[in-house]
Coordinates of C-alpha atoms in Angstrom, one line a residue:
X1 CA -68.3 5.6 -72.2
X2 CA -70.3 2.7 -69.0
X3 CA -72.7 1.4 -72.4
X4 CA -69.4 1.2 -74.3
X5 CA -68.1 -1.2 -72.3
X6 CA -71.1 -3.2 -71.8
X7 CA -70.9 -3.5 -76.0
X8 CA -68.2 -4.8 -76.3
X9 CA -67.7 -7.3 -74.0
X10 CA -70.8 -8.5 -75.9
X11 CA -69.3 -9.1 -78.2
X12 CA -69.2 -12.8 -79.7
X13 CA -65.4 -11.4 -81.1
X14 CA -64.1 -11.3 -77.3
X15 CA -66.1 -13.8 -75.5
X16 CA -65.7 -16.0 -77.7
X17 CA -63.6 -15.8 -80.5
X18 CA -60.4 -14.3 -79.1
X19 CA -60.6 -16.7 -75.7
X20 CA -61.2 -19.8 -77.5
X21 CA -58.2 -19.1 -80.3
X22 CA -56.0 -18.0 -77.1
X23 CA -56.4 -21.3 -75.6
X24 CA -56.1 -22.9 -78.3
X25 CA -52.8 -20.7 -79.1
X26 CA -51.6 -22.2 -74.8
X27 CA -52.4 -25.7 -76.0
X28 CA -50.7 -25.9 -78.7
X29 CA -47.7 -23.8 -77.5
X30 CA -47.7 -26.1 -74.3
X31 CA -47.2 -29.6 -77.1
X32 CA -44.9 -27.4 -79.2
X33 CA -41.8 -26.5 -76.1
X34 CA -42.7 -30.8 -75.7
X35 CA -41.7 -31.3 -78.4
X36 CA -38.9 -29.9 -78.9
X37 CA -37.9 -31.1 -75.6
X38 CA -39.4 -34.4 -75.5
X39 CA -35.9 -36.9 -74.4
X40 CA -36.0 -40.7 -75.9
X41 CA -34.2 -41.7 -73.4
X42 CA -35.0 -42.8 -69.6
X43 CA -34.6 -41.1 -66.3
X44 CA -34.9 -42.1 -62.6
X45 CA -38.3 -43.9 -62.1
X46 CA -38.4 -44.7 -65.8
X47 CA -36.3 -47.5 -65.9
X48 CA -37.8 -49.7 -62.4
X49 CA -41.5 -49.1 -63.1
X50 CA -41.9 -49.4 -66.6
X51 CA -38.2 -50.2 -68.4
X52 CA -37.7 -53.1 -66.1
X53 CA -41.4 -54.0 -66.2
X54 CA -41.6 -54.0 -69.8
X55 CA -38.2 -56.6 -69.5
X56 CA -39.7 -58.8 -66.5
X57 CA -43.0 -58.9 -68.7
X58 CA -41.2 -60.1 -72.4
X59 CA -39.0 -62.6 -70.0
X60 CA -42.1 -64.1 -67.8
X61 CA -43.3 -67.6 -69.2
X62 CA -46.9 -67.2 -67.8
X63 CA -50.2 -65.2 -68.1
X64 CA -49.4 -65.5 -63.8
X65 CA -46.3 -63.8 -63.9
X66 CA -47.3 -61.3 -66.2
X67 CA -50.1 -60.2 -64.2
X68 CA -48.3 -60.3 -60.6
X69 CA -45.6 -57.9 -62.7
X70 CA -47.8 -55.3 -63.5
X71 CA -49.7 -55.4 -59.6
X72 CA -46.6 -55.2 -58.1
X73 CA -45.9 -52.3 -55.7
X74 CA -43.9 -49.7 -57.1
X75 CA -42.6 -47.9 -53.8
X76 CA -45.6 -46.8 -52.0
X77 CA -47.9 -47.1 -54.6
X78 CA -49.4 -49.8 -57.2
X79 CA -49.3 -48.3 -60.9
X80 CA -50.7 -50.9 -62.6
X81 CA -53.1 -48.7 -65.2
X82 CA -49.5 -46.6 -65.9
X83 CA -48.2 -50.1 -67.1
X84 CA -51.0 -50.9 -68.7
X85 CA -50.4 -48.0 -71.0
X86 CA -46.9 -48.4 -71.1
X87 CA -47.3 -52.0 -72.2
X88 CA -49.9 -50.5 -74.9
X89 CA -47.4 -48.0 -76.3
X90 CA -44.7 -50.4 -76.8
X91 CA -46.4 -53.0 -78.5
X92 CA -48.0 -49.9 -80.9
X93 CA -44.3 -48.9 -81.4
X94 CA -42.4 -51.8 -80.6
X95 CA -40.2 -50.4 -78.6
X96 CA -40.6 -48.4 -74.8
X97 CA -39.8 -45.1 -76.3
X98 CA -39.9 -42.4 -74.0
X99 CA -39.9 -39.3 -76.1
X100 CA -43.8 -41.1 -77.0
X101 CA -44.4 -42.1 -73.4
X102 CA -43.3 -38.3 -72.1
X103 CA -46.2 -37.4 -74.7
X104 CA -48.1 -39.4 -73.6
X105 CA -48.0 -38.7 -70.0
X106 CA -48.5 -34.9 -71.0
X107 CA -51.9 -35.9 -72.8
X108 CA -53.6 -36.2 -69.2
X109 CA -53.6 -32.4 -68.8
X110 CA -54.8 -30.9 -71.7
X111 CA -57.5 -33.4 -70.3
X112 CA -58.0 -32.8 -67.6
X113 CA -58.9 -29.2 -69.5
X114 CA -61.9 -30.8 -71.6
X115 CA -63.5 -32.1 -68.1
X116 CA -63.5 -29.1 -67.2
X117 CA -65.5 -27.5 -70.2
X118 CA -68.6 -29.6 -69.7
X119 CA -68.3 -27.6 -66.4
X120 CA -68.9 -24.6 -68.2
X121 CA -70.5 -25.5 -71.1
X122 CA -73.7 -23.2 -70.1
X123 CA -71.2 -20.0 -69.8
X124 CA -71.1 -16.8 -71.7
X125 CA -67.3 -16.6 -70.6
X126 CA -66.4 -20.1 -70.9
X127 CA -63.8 -20.2 -73.1
X128 CA -62.2 -17.2 -71.2
X129 CA -62.7 -19.5 -67.8
X130 CA -60.4 -22.3 -69.4
X131 CA -58.2 -19.8 -70.9
X132 CA -57.6 -18.8 -67.5
X133 CA -57.5 -22.6 -66.4
X134 CA -55.0 -23.1 -69.3
X135 CA -53.0 -20.4 -68.3
X136 CA -52.6 -21.8 -64.8
X137 CA -51.6 -25.1 -65.6
X138 CA -50.3 -25.8 -69.2
X139 CA -46.2 -23.9 -67.7
X140 CA -43.4 -25.2 -66.8
X141 CA -43.4 -24.8 -62.8
X142 CA -43.2 -28.1 -62.1
X143 CA -40.3 -29.3 -64.8
X144 CA -39.4 -32.0 -62.2
X145 CA -42.7 -33.4 -63.7
X146 CA -43.1 -32.5 -67.3
X147 CA -40.4 -34.4 -69.3
X148 CA -39.9 -37.4 -67.1
X149 CA -42.1 -40.2 -68.4
X150 CA -42.9 -42.5 -65.2
X151 CA -43.5 -38.8 -62.5
X152 CA -46.1 -37.2 -65.7
X153 CA -48.3 -40.5 -65.9
X154 CA -48.4 -40.3 -62.0
X155 CA -48.7 -37.1 -61.0
X156 CA -51.1 -36.0 -64.3
X157 CA -53.0 -38.4 -64.8
X158 CA -53.9 -39.3 -60.5
X159 CA -55.7 -36.1 -61.1
X160 CA -57.1 -36.7 -64.6
X161 CA -58.7 -40.4 -63.5
X162 CA -60.6 -38.9 -60.2
X163 CA -61.6 -35.5 -62.0
X164 CA -63.5 -38.3 -64.2
X165 CA -64.8 -40.3 -62.1
X166 CA -66.7 -37.5 -59.9
X167 CA -67.4 -35.7 -63.2
X168 CA -68.9 -39.3 -63.8
X169 CA -71.0 -39.1 -60.8
X170 CA -72.8 -35.8 -61.2
X171 CA -76.6 -36.1 -61.8
X172 CA -75.6 -40.4 -61.7
X173 CA -77.5 -43.8 -63.8
X174 CA -75.9 -47.0 -63.0
X175 CA -74.2 -47.0 -66.4
X176 CA -72.3 -43.9 -64.8
X177 CA -71.7 -45.0 -61.6
X178 CA -70.2 -48.1 -63.4
X179 CA -68.1 -45.6 -65.4
X180 CA -66.6 -43.9 -62.0
X181 CA -65.5 -47.0 -60.7
X182 CA -63.8 -47.9 -63.1
X183 CA -62.5 -44.3 -63.4
X184 CA -61.2 -44.1 -60.1
X185 CA -60.0 -48.1 -59.6
X186 CA -57.3 -46.7 -62.6
X187 CA -57.1 -43.4 -60.8
X188 CA -56.1 -45.3 -57.7
X189 CA -53.7 -47.4 -59.4
X190 CA -51.9 -44.7 -60.4
X191 CA -50.8 -43.2 -57.3
X192 CA -51.6 -43.7 -53.7
X193 CA -53.9 -41.0 -53.8
X194 CA -56.2 -41.6 -55.5
X195 CA -58.1 -44.0 -52.8
X196 CA -59.5 -40.7 -51.2
X197 CA -61.8 -40.2 -54.4
X198 CA -63.5 -43.5 -53.1
X199 CA -64.5 -41.2 -50.5
X200 CA -65.5 -38.2 -52.1
X201 CA -67.8 -40.1 -54.9
X202 CA -69.3 -40.9 -51.8
X203 CA -70.3 -37.2 -50.8
X204 CA -70.7 -36.9 -54.4
X205 CA -73.8 -39.3 -54.1
X206 CA -74.5 -38.7 -51.0
X207 CA -74.8 -34.8 -52.1
X208 CA -77.1 -36.0 -54.6
X209 CA -80.0 -38.5 -52.4
X210 CA -80.2 -35.0 -49.8
X211 CA -80.2 -31.7 -51.4
X212 CA -80.0 -32.0 -55.4
X213 CA -81.3 -34.2 -57.5
X214 CA -83.2 -36.4 -54.7
X215 CA -81.6 -39.4 -55.7
X216 CA -81.8 -42.7 -54.7
X217 CA -79.5 -43.6 -51.7
X218 CA -79.7 -47.3 -53.1
X219 CA -76.2 -45.4 -55.5
X220 CA -74.8 -44.3 -52.5
X221 CA -74.6 -48.3 -50.8
X222 CA -73.3 -50.2 -53.9
X223 CA -70.2 -47.6 -54.3
X224 CA -70.0 -47.8 -51.0
X225 CA -69.6 -51.6 -51.3
X226 CA -67.7 -51.3 -54.1
X227 CA -65.3 -49.1 -52.7
X228 CA -64.6 -51.1 -50.2
X229 CA -63.8 -54.2 -52.3
X230 CA -61.2 -52.4 -54.7
X231 CA -59.6 -50.6 -51.4
X232 CA -58.9 -54.4 -49.6
X233 CA -58.0 -54.9 -53.1
X234 CA -55.3 -53.1 -53.4
X235 CA -54.2 -53.3 -50.0
X236 CA -54.0 -57.4 -50.4
X237 CA -50.1 -58.3 -50.3
X238 CA -48.8 -54.4 -49.9
X239 CA -45.7 -53.9 -47.8
X240 CA -45.3 -49.8 -46.1
X241 CA -41.6 -49.7 -47.1
X242 CA -41.6 -46.8 -44.1
X243 CA -41.4 -50.1 -41.9
X244 CA -38.8 -51.5 -43.6
X245 CA -36.0 -49.1 -42.2
X246 CA -33.3 -52.2 -40.5
X247 CA -33.5 -52.6 -36.6
X248 CA -30.9 -50.3 -35.0
X249 CA -30.4 -47.8 -37.4
X250 CA -30.1 -44.3 -35.8
X251 CA -31.7 -40.9 -36.1
X252 CA -28.7 -39.3 -36.5
X253 CA -27.8 -42.3 -39.8
X254 CA -31.1 -40.8 -41.8
X255 CA -30.3 -37.2 -40.9
X256 CA -27.4 -38.1 -43.0
X257 CA -29.1 -39.0 -45.8
X258 CA -32.2 -36.9 -45.8
X259 CA -31.4 -33.7 -44.2
X260 CA -34.8 -32.7 -43.1
X261 CA -35.6 -35.5 -41.3
X262 CA -37.3 -34.9 -37.8
X263 CA -38.6 -38.2 -36.7
X264 CA -37.6 -38.4 -32.6
X265 CA -39.6 -34.9 -32.9
X266 CA -42.0 -33.8 -29.7
X267 CA -45.7 -34.3 -30.4
X268 CA -46.0 -30.3 -30.9
X269 CA -42.7 -30.1 -32.8
X270 CA -44.0 -32.8 -35.4
X271 CA -47.6 -30.8 -35.7
X272 CA -46.6 -27.8 -36.2
X273 CA -43.8 -29.7 -39.5
X274 CA -46.9 -31.5 -40.7
X275 CA -49.5 -27.6 -40.9
X276 CA -45.9 -26.6 -41.8
X277 CA -45.2 -28.7 -44.9
X278 CA -49.1 -28.9 -46.3
X279 CA -49.2 -24.9 -46.2
X280 CA -46.4 -24.9 -48.2
X281 CA -47.3 -27.2 -50.9
X282 CA -50.5 -25.8 -51.5
X283 CA -49.0 -22.3 -51.5
X284 CA -46.1 -23.4 -53.4
X285 CA -47.8 -22.5 -57.0
X286 CA -46.6 -19.0 -56.6
X287 CA -43.3 -19.0 -54.9
X288 CA -39.9 -19.9 -55.2
X289 CA -37.9 -19.1 -52.0
X290 CA -40.2 -18.6 -49.6
X291 CA -41.8 -21.7 -47.1
X292 CA -43.9 -18.8 -45.1
X293 CA -45.0 -16.3 -48.1
X294 CA -46.2 -20.5 -49.7
X295 CA -47.8 -21.5 -46.4
X296 CA -49.4 -18.3 -46.0
X297 CA -50.8 -18.7 -49.4
X298 CA -51.6 -21.8 -48.8
X299 CA -53.7 -20.9 -46.5
X300 CA -55.1 -18.2 -48.5
X301 CA -56.2 -20.5 -50.1
X302 CA -57.4 -23.6 -48.1
X303 CA -59.8 -21.4 -46.9
X304 CA -60.6 -19.9 -50.1
X305 CA -61.6 -23.2 -50.7
X306 CA -63.6 -24.1 -47.7
X307 CA -65.8 -20.5 -47.3
X308 CA -66.4 -21.2 -51.3
X309 CA -67.8 -24.9 -50.4
X310 CA -70.1 -24.1 -46.8
X311 CA -71.6 -21.1 -49.4
X312 CA -72.7 -23.1 -51.9
X313 CA -73.0 -26.6 -50.5
X314 CA -77.2 -27.0 -51.7
X315 CA -76.3 -26.1 -55.4
X316 CA -76.5 -28.8 -57.3
X317 CA -73.0 -28.7 -59.3
X318 CA -70.4 -29.5 -57.0
X319 CA -68.0 -31.3 -59.2
X320 CA -65.1 -28.8 -58.4
X321 CA -65.3 -28.1 -55.2
X322 CA -65.4 -32.0 -55.0
X323 CA -62.2 -32.4 -57.4
X324 CA -60.5 -29.0 -55.3
X325 CA -61.2 -31.0 -52.1
X326 CA -59.5 -34.2 -53.9
X327 CA -56.0 -32.4 -54.7
X328 CA -55.9 -31.2 -50.8
X329 CA -56.7 -34.6 -49.8
X330 CA -53.7 -35.6 -52.0
X331 CA -51.6 -33.1 -50.7
X332 CA -52.6 -34.1 -47.3
X333 CA -51.0 -37.7 -48.2
X334 CA -48.2 -37.1 -48.8
X335 CA -47.5 -34.5 -46.2
X336 CA -48.3 -37.7 -44.1
X337 CA -45.3 -39.4 -45.9
X338 CA -42.6 -37.1 -46.7
X339 CA -43.4 -34.7 -44.1
X340 CA -40.0 -36.0 -41.3
X341 CA -38.2 -36.8 -43.9
X342 CA -38.3 -33.8 -45.4
X343 CA -37.8 -30.3 -44.9
X344 CA -40.9 -27.6 -45.6
X345 CA -38.7 -25.7 -48.5
X346 CA -37.7 -29.2 -50.5
X347 CA -41.2 -28.9 -52.1
X348 CA -40.5 -25.6 -53.5
X349 CA -38.6 -26.6 -56.1
X350 CA -39.8 -30.4 -56.8
X351 CA -42.4 -32.1 -58.5
X352 CA -45.1 -31.7 -54.9
X353 CA -45.5 -28.0 -56.4
X354 CA -47.9 -29.3 -58.8
X355 CA -50.4 -30.5 -56.7
X356 CA -51.1 -26.1 -56.3
X357 CA -50.6 -25.6 -59.5
X358 CA -53.9 -28.0 -60.1
X359 CA -55.5 -26.5 -56.8
X360 CA -54.6 -22.9 -57.9
X361 CA -56.6 -23.5 -61.8
X362 CA -59.4 -25.3 -60.6
X363 CA -60.3 -22.9 -58.2
X364 CA -60.0 -19.9 -60.5
X365 CA -62.4 -21.7 -62.3
X366 CA -64.3 -22.1 -59.3
X367 CA -64.8 -19.0 -58.4
X368 CA -65.2 -17.8 -61.8
X369 CA -67.8 -19.9 -62.4
X370 CA -69.8 -19.6 -59.0
X371 CA -69.2 -15.4 -58.3
X372 CA -71.1 -13.1 -61.0
X373 CA -68.8 -10.1 -61.1
X374 CA -66.5 -13.0 -63.9
X375 CA -70.0 -12.7 -65.6
X376 CA -68.5 -9.3 -67.0
X377 CA -66.0 -7.2 -68.0
X378 CA -63.9 -8.3 -65.2
X379 CA -63.1 -11.7 -66.3
X380 CA -60.7 -9.5 -68.4
X381 CA -58.0 -8.4 -65.3
X382 CA -58.1 -12.6 -64.0
X383 CA -57.4 -13.0 -67.9
X384 CA -53.9 -10.4 -68.1
X385 CA -52.4 -11.7 -64.2
X386 CA -53.5 -15.3 -65.4
X387 CA -51.0 -14.1 -68.6
X388 CA -49.2 -12.3 -65.8
X389 CA -48.9 -15.7 -64.2
X390 CA -47.8 -17.7 -67.8
X391 CA -45.1 -15.6 -68.1
X392 CA -43.1 -15.5 -65.1
X393 CA -43.4 -19.3 -64.7
X394 CA -41.6 -19.5 -68.5
X395 CA -39.2 -17.1 -67.2
X396 CA -38.2 -18.4 -63.9
X397 CA -38.2 -22.2 -64.7
X398 CA -36.9 -22.8 -68.5
X399 CA -33.5 -22.0 -67.8
X400 CA -33.5 -25.1 -64.2
X401 CA -35.4 -27.1 -67.1
X402 CA -32.5 -26.6 -69.8
X403 CA -30.3 -27.3 -67.0
X404 CA -31.7 -30.6 -65.8
X405 CA -32.0 -31.6 -69.6
X406 CA -28.0 -30.8 -69.3
X407 CA -27.4 -33.6 -66.8
X408 CA -30.2 -36.0 -68.5
X409 CA -27.7 -35.5 -71.7
X410 CA -24.1 -36.0 -69.3
X411 CA -25.6 -38.9 -67.5
X412 CA -26.7 -40.2 -71.2
X413 CA -23.5 -39.2 -73.0
X414 CA -21.8 -41.4 -69.9
X415 CA -23.4 -44.3 -69.5
X416 CA -24.9 -43.4 -66.4
X417 CA -28.6 -44.2 -65.3
X418 CA -28.9 -42.4 -61.5
X419 CA -31.8 -43.3 -59.8
X420 CA -32.3 -41.7 -56.1
X421 CA -31.8 -44.7 -53.5
X422 CA -30.4 -47.7 -56.2
X423 CA -27.2 -48.4 -57.6
X424 CA -25.5 -47.4 -60.1
X425 CA -24.8 -50.2 -61.2
X426 CA -28.4 -51.9 -61.2
X427 CA -30.3 -49.1 -62.8
X428 CA -27.1 -49.4 -66.0
X429 CA -27.4 -53.8 -66.0
X430 CA -30.9 -52.7 -66.5
X431 CA -30.8 -50.3 -69.8
X432 CA -27.9 -52.8 -70.8
X433 CA -30.3 -55.4 -71.6
X434 CA -33.8 -53.7 -72.3
X435 CA -31.3 -52.7 -75.3
X436 CA -29.9 -56.0 -76.0
X437 CA -33.2 -57.3 -76.1
X438 CA -34.7 -54.8 -78.4
X439 CA -36.9 -53.5 -76.1
X440 CA -35.5 -50.1 -75.4
X441 CA -33.6 -47.9 -78.7
X442 CA -31.5 -46.0 -77.3
X443 CA -30.2 -41.9 -79.4
X444 CA -27.1 -41.8 -80.4
X445 CA -23.6 -40.2 -79.0
X446 CA -23.1 -37.5 -77.5
X447 CA -26.5 -36.3 -77.8
X448 CA -27.9 -34.2 -78.4
X449 CA -24.0 -32.9 -80.7
X450 CA -24.7 -36.4 -82.5
X451 CA -27.7 -35.5 -84.5
X452 CA -26.9 -32.1 -85.8
X453 CA -23.5 -33.7 -86.9
X454 CA -21.6 -30.3 -88.1

């Protein structure tokens, strides 16, 4: 029996072809669903970060004005890399099409899986490993991101660029160092948390100097110098929006807008809130209602990552571990910016849960690569568990996604374009201006009924 099981697990059909075909099926299914649901309707930050940007660039009278708009701060971030991609798509299509931008934003996810394939290409069960990562990543758990192009660009590409940077630094050469610096720059100009990949890149180079390939400290010194310069560039003219609260605003007034606000907490309340928020973010991939369960799972994943990092710190290839730590660092950055404004349960139904999904997908791949038990028929159990999680995500979040779409249709049909913290009249004016200038061509109304008249 054991011999037949071992023979079956060595079959090329089970080891290579079936996992490969299943991997392709998961990716194609994700984009098939996206094709059925993506709409050419701006939503929330799409209007101010993308549509207004194109309107202002088209009205600019000099290249200096164009550059000023490109590098203009948006909320707590600089999103120049995403704006460049949007501008390129606009020039190619002749319009800002949010359906196209939704596809471009989501394209970062299979590109992340492509990067992952580089770290497992020598593994016998590589397609099974990648199938598990795809099942854990490509589903509607983070439905608030999938169909919102601006958020998809921000959350998906900050990780793609950061991971690409860390992968490029592996077995570093001078050309790869340059490529990594470019990827790191794109990451920080996609989302503010991208700044932290400069530090992890330095860790990668120092690790190569001290433990693995005995690379020259020359690379680390160059990286440190470039990092300092680019971080200074990023911060020039940056305004801390959290310090812009009007003088005299009371805690009670803030709580009317932000019910979870805890800005006047004591130091021990604040620490507890930060820790809870951080752990809930990291464990929210599995949970929709219990912050206790999410926090416990977040603690378990952090402990697992710490154990693997310590146990295998001398290993030549630490790319996946550094990617995991970048996700953890991103969660810490979100915690610093949001924990005092929102209660931890806010994370369970918002875009922030993507950080947990991304950590889960990357950490499981790291564990499969590091532990020999997964190079055996035991991988089948992991695949079954991943399929179960994928099914749960679809059954649990497909309806909320559709409800969000229906609200979006309803607002569009009433010529309303709500953006959090912005007046309705202002966002509607931006859309009308884009339409009048031929920059944006909205679909018919009432949408979607008008597309299939009876």
